Structures are given as structure tokens and as C-alpha cells.
Amino acid sequence: RTRTAQFEEILEASPDYVATVDGNGRILWANAATRALTGVSSVDAYATGDYSLFALLSPNGRRHFLDEAVPMLWSAGAWVGEIEGRLPDGTVFPLSFSAIAHFDGSGNPTYFSGIARDITAAKRSEELLADSERRMRTLVDSAPIGIFETNPWGACTYVNPAFCSITRISDPSEALGFG
């Protein structure tokens, strides 16, 4: 097996969406995950069909890609960011997306490659963590007892309003850093 065949095996096995497109966004090659998303049975089908990368993006995702990613791809040759994908049923989902431009000898991009990962679970975890943090902050800030936190060296890193009231500190930032 050639090194190229080994790389193709890795890309085929990836659960991430991997594709190469021409300058108009027409898919030239896609791995199994992308083919499943587009409903295409084989890589060869891309040669005879008109499958667009933009069909896999929500309208907002498409606009974001054209406004931010395309200029970066032309100027810097690479773009990394988050974008909205769209499932065949219209459901929108968040993607982490990395793309690179492949340039010809004259310095013009001839095609583009990208890899995208569905980050729905990560975004949901971030939301749950932020909600938990808000609830905890509300409880601690409204507790009638003084609560403080220190770093491993004993310097104060957080105090609640009750702590300030008990110690007669008017501004919580005055307590920060002290042991």
C-alpha cells in the first residue's frame, strides 16, 4: 500500500466530514461520513453529479463561510472557525471547520480541502456547565454566610457579599490576593 492509500484509509474511517471541492464549492471527493451526509453512495458519484458543499451549510453558515472563510482562504490559504451545518431534514447543527486552499504554480487556488466536526455535544456540555455555574454563583452570592476561596498558596481568589459584610470590606476586589 502506498502512503496515499494509507491516508485515504484514515480519512475514510474518520467520523469527521472531510471533502475536497473546486473553486465553486462543487464536491470533488468526500469521505464516508460526508457521503452519508449527502446521501451519495460512492466517491465516483461526485464526478457525475452536482453536489455542492454549500448545500451542507445553513443559510447563515453559507453567508459566514463566504464572508469570512473564503477571503481568508484566498489570502492566507487557510481558515479555522465554527460554522452551521445543515442536515438533509433542515436541522441546523454547529461544526468546527478547518479548510485549506491548494494553489497552482501561479499562486491561484485551484481547489480546497476541509474537515468539519459536529460539535453539538460539546456545545450542549458548554451550555450545561454555564447553567450550573450560574446556579452555583447565585447560591454562593446569596448565602447568608461568608464564603471565600483561596489558591494553593492561601491567597484569596473569591469572596461572596456576606464575607465582605462580615469583614467590612466594601469592595470584594480588596480581598483578592491576600492570605
Short mmCIF file of C-alpha atoms in Angstrom, two decimals, residues 136-149 158-168:
data_model
loop_
_atom_site.label_atom_id
_atom_site.label_comp_id
_atom_site.label_asym_id
_atom_site.label_seq_id
_atom_site.Cartn_x
_atom_site.Cartn_y
_atom_site.Cartn_z
CA MET A 136 -23.82 27.94 41.88
CA ARG A 137 -22.83 31.61 41.66
CA THR A 138 -26.39 32.66 42.60
CA LEU A 139 -26.40 30.30 45.60
CA VAL A 140 -22.99 31.38 46.85
CA ASP A 141 -23.64 35.08 46.29
CA SER A 142 -26.94 34.94 48.16
CA ALA A 143 -25.72 32.72 51.03
CA PRO A 144 -26.01 34.39 54.46
CA ILE A 145 -22.59 33.07 55.49
CA GLY A 146 -19.21 34.38 54.43
CA ILE A 147 -17.64 32.24 51.73
CA PHE A 148 -14.15 32.65 50.34
CA GLU A 149 -11.81 30.69 48.10
CA TYR A 158 -13.04 34.83 45.57
CA VAL A 159 -15.25 36.27 48.30
CA ASN A 160 -19.02 36.45 48.42
CA PRO A 161 -21.03 39.52 49.52
CA ALA A 162 -21.64 38.07 53.02
CA PHE A 163 -17.86 37.68 53.51
CA CYS A 164 -17.45 41.37 52.60
CA SER A 165 -20.19 42.35 55.02
CA ILE A 166 -18.68 40.31 57.89
CA THR A 167 -15.16 41.63 57.29
CA ARG A 168 -16.39 45.16 56.48
#
